[in-house]
Short mmCIF file of C-alpha atoms in Angstrom, two decimals:
data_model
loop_
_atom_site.label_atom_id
_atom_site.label_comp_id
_atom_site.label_asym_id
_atom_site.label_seq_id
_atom_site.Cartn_x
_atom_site.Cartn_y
_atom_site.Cartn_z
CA UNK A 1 27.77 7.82 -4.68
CA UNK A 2 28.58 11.35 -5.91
CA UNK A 3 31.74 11.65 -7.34
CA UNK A 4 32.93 8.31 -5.82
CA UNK A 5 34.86 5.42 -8.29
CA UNK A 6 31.75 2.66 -7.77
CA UNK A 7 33.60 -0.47 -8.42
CA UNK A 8 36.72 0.70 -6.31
CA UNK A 9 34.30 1.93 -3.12
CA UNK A 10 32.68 -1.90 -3.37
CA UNK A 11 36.36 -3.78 -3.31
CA UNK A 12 36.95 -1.78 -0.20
CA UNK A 13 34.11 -2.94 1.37
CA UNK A 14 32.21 -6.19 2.48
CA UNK A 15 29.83 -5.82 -0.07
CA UNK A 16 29.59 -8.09 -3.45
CA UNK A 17 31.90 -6.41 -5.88
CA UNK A 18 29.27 -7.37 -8.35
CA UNK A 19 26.34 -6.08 -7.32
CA UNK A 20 25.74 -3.47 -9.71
CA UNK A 21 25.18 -6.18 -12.16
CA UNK A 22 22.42 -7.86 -9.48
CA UNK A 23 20.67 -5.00 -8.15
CA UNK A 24 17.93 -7.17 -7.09
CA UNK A 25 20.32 -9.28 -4.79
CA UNK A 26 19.73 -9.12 -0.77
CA UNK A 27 22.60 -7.77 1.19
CA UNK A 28 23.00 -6.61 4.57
CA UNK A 29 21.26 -3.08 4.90
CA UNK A 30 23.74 -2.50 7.71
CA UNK A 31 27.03 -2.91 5.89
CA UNK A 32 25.19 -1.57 2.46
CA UNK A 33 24.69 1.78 4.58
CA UNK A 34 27.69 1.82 6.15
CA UNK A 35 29.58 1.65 2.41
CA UNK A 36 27.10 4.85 1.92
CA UNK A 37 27.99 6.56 4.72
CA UNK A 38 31.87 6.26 4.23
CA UNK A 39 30.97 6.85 0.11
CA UNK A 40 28.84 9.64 0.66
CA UNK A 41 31.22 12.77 0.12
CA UNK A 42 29.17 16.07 0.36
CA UNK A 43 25.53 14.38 0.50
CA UNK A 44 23.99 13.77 4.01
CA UNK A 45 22.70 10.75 4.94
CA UNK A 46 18.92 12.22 5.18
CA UNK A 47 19.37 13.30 1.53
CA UNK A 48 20.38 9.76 0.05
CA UNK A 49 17.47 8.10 2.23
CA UNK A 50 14.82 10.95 0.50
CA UNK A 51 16.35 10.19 -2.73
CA UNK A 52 16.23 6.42 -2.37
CA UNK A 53 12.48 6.49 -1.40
CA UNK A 54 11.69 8.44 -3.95
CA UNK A 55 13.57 5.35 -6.38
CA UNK A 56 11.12 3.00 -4.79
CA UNK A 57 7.44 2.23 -5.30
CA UNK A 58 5.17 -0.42 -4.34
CA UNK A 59 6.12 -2.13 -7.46
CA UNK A 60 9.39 -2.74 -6.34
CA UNK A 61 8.36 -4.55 -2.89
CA UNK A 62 8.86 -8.14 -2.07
CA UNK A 63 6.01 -10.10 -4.90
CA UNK A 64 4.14 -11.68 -1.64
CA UNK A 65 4.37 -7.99 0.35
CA UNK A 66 2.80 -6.43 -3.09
CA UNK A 67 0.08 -8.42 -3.41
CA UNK A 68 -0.90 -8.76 -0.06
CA UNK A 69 -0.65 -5.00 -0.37
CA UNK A 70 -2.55 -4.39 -3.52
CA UNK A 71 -5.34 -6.75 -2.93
CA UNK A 72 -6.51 -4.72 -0.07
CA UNK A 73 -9.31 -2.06 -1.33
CA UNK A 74 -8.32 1.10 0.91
CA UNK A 75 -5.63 3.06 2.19
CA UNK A 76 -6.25 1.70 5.77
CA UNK A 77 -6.53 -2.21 4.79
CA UNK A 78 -3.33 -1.63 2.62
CA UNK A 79 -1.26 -0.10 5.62
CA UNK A 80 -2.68 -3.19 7.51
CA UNK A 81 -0.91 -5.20 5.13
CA UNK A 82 1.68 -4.15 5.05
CA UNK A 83 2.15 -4.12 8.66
CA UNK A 84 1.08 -8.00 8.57
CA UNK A 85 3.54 -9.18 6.14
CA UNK A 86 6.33 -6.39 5.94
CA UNK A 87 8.71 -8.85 7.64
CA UNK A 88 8.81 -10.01 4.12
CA UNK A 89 10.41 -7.16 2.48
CA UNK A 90 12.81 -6.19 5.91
CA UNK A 91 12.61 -8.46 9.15
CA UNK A 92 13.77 -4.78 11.12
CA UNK A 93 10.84 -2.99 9.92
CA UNK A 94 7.52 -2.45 12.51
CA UNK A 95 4.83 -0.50 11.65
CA UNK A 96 1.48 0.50 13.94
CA UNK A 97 -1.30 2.71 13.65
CA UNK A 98 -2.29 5.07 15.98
CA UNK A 99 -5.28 7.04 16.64
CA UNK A 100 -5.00 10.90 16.58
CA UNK A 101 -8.28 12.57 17.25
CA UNK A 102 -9.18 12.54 13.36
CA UNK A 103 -6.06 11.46 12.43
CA UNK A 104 -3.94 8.25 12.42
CA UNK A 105 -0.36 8.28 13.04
CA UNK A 106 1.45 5.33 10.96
CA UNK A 107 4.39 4.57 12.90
CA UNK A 108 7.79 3.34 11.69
CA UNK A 109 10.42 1.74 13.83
CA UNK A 110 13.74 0.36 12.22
CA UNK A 111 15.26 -2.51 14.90
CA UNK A 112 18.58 -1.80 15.25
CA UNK A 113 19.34 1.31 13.72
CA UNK A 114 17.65 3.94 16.76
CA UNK A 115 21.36 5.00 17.88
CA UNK A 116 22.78 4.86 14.59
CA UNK A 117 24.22 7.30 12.02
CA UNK A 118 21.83 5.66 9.29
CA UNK A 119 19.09 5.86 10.80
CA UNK A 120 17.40 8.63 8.85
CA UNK A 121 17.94 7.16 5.39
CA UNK A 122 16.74 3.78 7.06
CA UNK A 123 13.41 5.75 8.09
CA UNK A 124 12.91 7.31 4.85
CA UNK A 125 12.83 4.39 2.98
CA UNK A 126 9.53 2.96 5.06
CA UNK A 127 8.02 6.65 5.71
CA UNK A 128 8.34 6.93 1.63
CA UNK A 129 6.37 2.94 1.33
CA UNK A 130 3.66 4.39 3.69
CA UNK A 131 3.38 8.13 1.67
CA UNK A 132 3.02 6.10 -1.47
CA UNK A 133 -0.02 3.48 0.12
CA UNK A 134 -1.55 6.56 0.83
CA UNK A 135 -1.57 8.75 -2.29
CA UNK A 136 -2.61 4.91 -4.02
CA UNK A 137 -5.87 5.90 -2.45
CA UNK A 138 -5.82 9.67 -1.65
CA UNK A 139 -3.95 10.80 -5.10
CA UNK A 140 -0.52 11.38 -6.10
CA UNK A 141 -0.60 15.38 -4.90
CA UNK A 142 -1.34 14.05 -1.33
CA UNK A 143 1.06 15.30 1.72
CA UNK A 144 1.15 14.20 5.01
CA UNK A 145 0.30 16.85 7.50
CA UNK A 146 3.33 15.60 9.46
CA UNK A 147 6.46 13.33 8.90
CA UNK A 148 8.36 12.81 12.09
CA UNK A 149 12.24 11.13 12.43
CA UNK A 150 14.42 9.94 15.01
CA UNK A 151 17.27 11.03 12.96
CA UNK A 152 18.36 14.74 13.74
CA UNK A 153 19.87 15.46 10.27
CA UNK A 154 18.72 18.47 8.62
CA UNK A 155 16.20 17.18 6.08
CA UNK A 156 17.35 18.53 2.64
CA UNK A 157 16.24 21.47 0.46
CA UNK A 158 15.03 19.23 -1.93
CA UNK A 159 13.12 16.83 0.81
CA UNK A 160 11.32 20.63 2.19
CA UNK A 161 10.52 21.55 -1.34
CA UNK A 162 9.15 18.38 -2.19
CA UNK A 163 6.61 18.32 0.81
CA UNK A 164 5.70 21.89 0.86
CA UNK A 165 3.34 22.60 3.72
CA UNK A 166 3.78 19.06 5.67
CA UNK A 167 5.45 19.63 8.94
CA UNK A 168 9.12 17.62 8.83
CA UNK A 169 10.41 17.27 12.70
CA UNK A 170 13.41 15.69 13.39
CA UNK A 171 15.11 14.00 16.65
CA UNK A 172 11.81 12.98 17.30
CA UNK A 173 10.59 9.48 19.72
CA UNK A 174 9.62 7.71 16.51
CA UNK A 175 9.67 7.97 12.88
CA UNK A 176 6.10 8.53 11.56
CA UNK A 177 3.39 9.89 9.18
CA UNK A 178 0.36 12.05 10.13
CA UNK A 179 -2.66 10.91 7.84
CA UNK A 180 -6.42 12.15 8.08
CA UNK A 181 -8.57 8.91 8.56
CA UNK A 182 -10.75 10.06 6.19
CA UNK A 183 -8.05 9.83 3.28
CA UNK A 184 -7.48 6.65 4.76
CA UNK A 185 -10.81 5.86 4.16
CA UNK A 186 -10.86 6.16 0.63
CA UNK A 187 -10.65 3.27 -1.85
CA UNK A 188 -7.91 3.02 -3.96
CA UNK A 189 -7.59 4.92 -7.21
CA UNK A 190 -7.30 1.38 -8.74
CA UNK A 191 -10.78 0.27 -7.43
CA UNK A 192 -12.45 2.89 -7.83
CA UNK A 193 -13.79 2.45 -11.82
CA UNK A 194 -13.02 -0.84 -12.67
CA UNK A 195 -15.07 -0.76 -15.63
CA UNK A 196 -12.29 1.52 -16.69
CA UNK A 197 -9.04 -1.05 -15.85
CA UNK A 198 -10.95 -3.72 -17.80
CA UNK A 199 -12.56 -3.34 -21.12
CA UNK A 200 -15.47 -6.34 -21.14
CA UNK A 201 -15.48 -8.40 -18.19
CA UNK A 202 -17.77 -10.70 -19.42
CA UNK A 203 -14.70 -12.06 -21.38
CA UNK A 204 -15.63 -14.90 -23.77
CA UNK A 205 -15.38 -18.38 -22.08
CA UNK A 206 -12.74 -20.18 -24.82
CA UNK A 207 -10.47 -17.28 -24.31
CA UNK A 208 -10.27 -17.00 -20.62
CA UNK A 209 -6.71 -15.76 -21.31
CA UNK A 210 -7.85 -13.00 -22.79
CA UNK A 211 -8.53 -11.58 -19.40
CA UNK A 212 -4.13 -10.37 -18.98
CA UNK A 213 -2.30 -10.35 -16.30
CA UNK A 214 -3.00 -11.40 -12.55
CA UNK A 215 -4.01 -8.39 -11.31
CA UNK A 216 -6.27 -7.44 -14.40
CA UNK A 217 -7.98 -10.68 -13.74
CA UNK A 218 -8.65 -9.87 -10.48
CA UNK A 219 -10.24 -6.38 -11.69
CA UNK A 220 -12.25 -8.35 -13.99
CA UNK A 221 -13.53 -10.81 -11.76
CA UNK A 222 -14.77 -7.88 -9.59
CA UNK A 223 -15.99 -6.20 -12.23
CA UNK A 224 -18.04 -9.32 -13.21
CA UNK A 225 -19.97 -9.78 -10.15
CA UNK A 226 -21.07 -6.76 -8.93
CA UNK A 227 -24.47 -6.87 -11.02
CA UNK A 228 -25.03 -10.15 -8.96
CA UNK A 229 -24.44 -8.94 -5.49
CA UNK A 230 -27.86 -7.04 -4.70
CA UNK A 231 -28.99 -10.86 -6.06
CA UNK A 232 -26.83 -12.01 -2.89
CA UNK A 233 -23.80 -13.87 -3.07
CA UNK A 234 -23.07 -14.99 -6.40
CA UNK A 235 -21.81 -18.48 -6.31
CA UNK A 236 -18.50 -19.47 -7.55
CA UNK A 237 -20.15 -22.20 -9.93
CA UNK A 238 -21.37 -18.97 -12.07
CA UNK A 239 -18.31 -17.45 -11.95
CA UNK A 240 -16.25 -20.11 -12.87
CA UNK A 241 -19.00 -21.11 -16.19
CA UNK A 242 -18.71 -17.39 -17.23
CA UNK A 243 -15.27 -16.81 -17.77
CA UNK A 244 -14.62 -20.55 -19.14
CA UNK A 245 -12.72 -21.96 -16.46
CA UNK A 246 -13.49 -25.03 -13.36
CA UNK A 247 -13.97 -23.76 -9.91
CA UNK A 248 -10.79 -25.58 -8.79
CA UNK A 249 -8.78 -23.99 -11.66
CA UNK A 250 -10.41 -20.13 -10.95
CA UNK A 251 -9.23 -20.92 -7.31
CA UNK A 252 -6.06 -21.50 -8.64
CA UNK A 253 -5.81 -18.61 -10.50
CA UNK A 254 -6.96 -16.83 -8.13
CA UNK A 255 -4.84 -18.07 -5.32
CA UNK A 256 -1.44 -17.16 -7.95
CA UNK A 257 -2.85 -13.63 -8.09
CA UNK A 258 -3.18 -13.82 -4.02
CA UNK A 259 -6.60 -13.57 -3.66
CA UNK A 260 -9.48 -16.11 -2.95
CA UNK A 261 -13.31 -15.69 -4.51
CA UNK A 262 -13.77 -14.03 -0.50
CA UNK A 263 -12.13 -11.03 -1.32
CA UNK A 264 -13.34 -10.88 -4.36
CA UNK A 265 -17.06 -10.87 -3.18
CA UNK A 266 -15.82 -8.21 -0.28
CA UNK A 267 -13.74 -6.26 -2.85
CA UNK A 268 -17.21 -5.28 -4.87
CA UNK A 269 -19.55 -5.32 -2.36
CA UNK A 270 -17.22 -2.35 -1.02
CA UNK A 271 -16.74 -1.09 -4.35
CA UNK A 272 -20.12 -0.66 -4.75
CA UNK A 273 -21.00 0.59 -0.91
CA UNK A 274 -18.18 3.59 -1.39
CA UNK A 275 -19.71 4.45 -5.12
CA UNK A 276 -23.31 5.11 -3.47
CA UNK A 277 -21.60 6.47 -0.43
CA UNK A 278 -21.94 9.54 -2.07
CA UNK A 279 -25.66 9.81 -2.98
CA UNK A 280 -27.00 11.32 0.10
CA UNK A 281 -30.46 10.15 -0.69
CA UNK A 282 -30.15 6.70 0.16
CA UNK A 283 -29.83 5.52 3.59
CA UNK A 284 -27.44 3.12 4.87
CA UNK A 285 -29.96 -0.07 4.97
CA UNK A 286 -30.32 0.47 1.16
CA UNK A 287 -26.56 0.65 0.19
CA UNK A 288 -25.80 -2.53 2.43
CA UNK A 289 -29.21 -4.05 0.37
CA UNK A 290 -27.75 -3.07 -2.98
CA UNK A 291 -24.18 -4.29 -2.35
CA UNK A 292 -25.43 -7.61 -1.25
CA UNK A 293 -25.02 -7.47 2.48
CA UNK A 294 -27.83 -9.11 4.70
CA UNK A 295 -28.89 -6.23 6.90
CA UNK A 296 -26.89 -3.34 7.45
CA UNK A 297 -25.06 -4.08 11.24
CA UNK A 298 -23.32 -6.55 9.19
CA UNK A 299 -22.54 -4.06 6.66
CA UNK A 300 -21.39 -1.09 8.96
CA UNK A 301 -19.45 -4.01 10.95
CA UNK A 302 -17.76 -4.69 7.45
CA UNK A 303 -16.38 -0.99 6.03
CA UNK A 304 -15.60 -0.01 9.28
CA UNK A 305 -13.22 -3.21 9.17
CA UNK A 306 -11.94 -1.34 5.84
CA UNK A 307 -12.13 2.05 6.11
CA UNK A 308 -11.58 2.66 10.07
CA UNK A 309 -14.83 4.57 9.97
CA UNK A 310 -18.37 3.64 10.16
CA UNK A 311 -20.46 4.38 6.94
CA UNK A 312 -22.20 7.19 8.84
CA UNK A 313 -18.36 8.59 9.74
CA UNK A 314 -17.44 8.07 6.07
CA UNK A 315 -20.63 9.90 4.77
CA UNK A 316 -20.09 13.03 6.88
CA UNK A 317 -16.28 13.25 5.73
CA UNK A 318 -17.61 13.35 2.02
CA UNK A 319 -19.78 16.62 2.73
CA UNK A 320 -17.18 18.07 4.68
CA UNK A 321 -14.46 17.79 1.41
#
């Protein structure tokens, strides 16, 4: 804390004396914030919890919460997520969506902490998790409309000048962000090209290696069948013989990377449905032809699942932007 002798604050408290040297380590949020708020000198609480979200990222989530997170193909299926399996990361953390007129309102409750002093840098740290899911599919410049707190603290200069134009109420029922469904809609940046995230999917068979890291053989994979899909469903057998590998050792791989040859199949089907989203010539039975769904019901029944729109919704919010 500013101005505050770190390793005599820590002996004062409850806290492990060492755990500078384990940042990584789980302690008790509520003494860990109550250390803060007796260390905190001339910063308010509401400042340390905007500066702390801004320290975090989805890389730095729980590995199970991050790729249950990351897997998902759209801002909407990754807030899902991460409302499935945030109890991972923080067992006090809820979060629910809520409809808005256009809008959905991603709502953040912290058990525990509504009558407490921390409870505004408790509420930044989750409000900053859901602002980041979001700009993974809307773009880094993206601001909520609206950002709501329990806490009444004064949010800082730096918080207001960060934000610009978004609306930042405090002493509010709930803590929350205001996000159009339509940028909620969008795929993520990372699915977007995946011919760009992986150089030549069709990776030789004796060096499935070759193909990196978990998640880049995930973009491969997805990359690899979607010239198959207006073919129907490619079969894992192919798969499997292409990049070198047994079907029981792709599952494998794939289940490490925590995904399964499903949402790999859904992942490119939808990657291909959003790309031809926005050629206004075709209609909707030829897009759910061409990304390899049987008849388009099933299709519109599918990206609505994703996207929290129906492909007709999702069309008309393309024209309007």
């Amino acid at each position: 804390m500013a101005g505050v002798p770190v390793q005599r604050a820590l002996e004062c408290s409850r806290l492990p004396v060492f755990i500078e040297q384990t940042p990584d380590a789980y302690v008790s949020l509520r003494r860990a914030l109550d250390w803060v708020w007796r260390s905190r000198r001339e910063v308010g609480i509401m400042e340390i919890g905007f500066l702390a979200g801004r320290a975090a990222s989805l890389s730095t989530l729980h590995p199970d919460l991050h790729r249950a997170v990351i897997r998902a193909p759209t801002g909407l299926s990754r807030i899902e997520a991460l409302s499935n399996h945030v109890h991972r990361e923080n067992s006090a953390v809820r979060i629910d969506i809520r409809r808005e007129g256009a809008d959905r309102r991603v709502i953040c409750e912290v058990l525990g902490f509504q009558n407490s002093p921390f409870v505004g840098f408790a509420e930044w740290k989750v409000i900053a998790g859901i602002i980041d899911i979001v700009r993974s599919a809307a773009g880094s410049d993206w601001r909520p409309s609206e950002i709501t707190f329990i806490s009444r603290g004064r949010p800082s200069d730096a918080t207001l000048e960060a934000y610009g134009n978004t609306r930042i109420r405090t002493g509010q029922p709930c803590g929350s962000v205001l996000v159009a469904a339509a940028d909620l809609a969008r795929p993520c940046i990372d699915r977007r090209s995946t011919s760009d995230t992986v150089n030549d999917p069709l990776m030789p068979p004796q060096t499935p290696s070759g193909l990196g890291d978990a998640w880049d053989f995930v973009s491969a994979l997805r990359a690899l069948i979607r010239p198959y899909l207006a073919q129907g469903h490619p079969h894992l057998s192919l798969v499997a013989e292409i990049v070198g590998m047994s079907e029981r050792t792709l599952q494998r791989r794939l289940a490490k990377s925590g995904s399964t040859y499903s949402d790999i199949v859904q992942d490119a089907r939808f990657s291909i449905a959003s790309d031809l989203m926005a050629d206004s010539d075709l209609n909707i039975a030829d897009i759910a032809f061409a990304a390899g769904y049987g008849n388009a019901p099933h299709f519109s029944r599918a990206f609505k699942r994703l996207t929290g729109m129906t492909p007709r919704e999702y069309r008309g919010g393309l024209v309007c932007s």
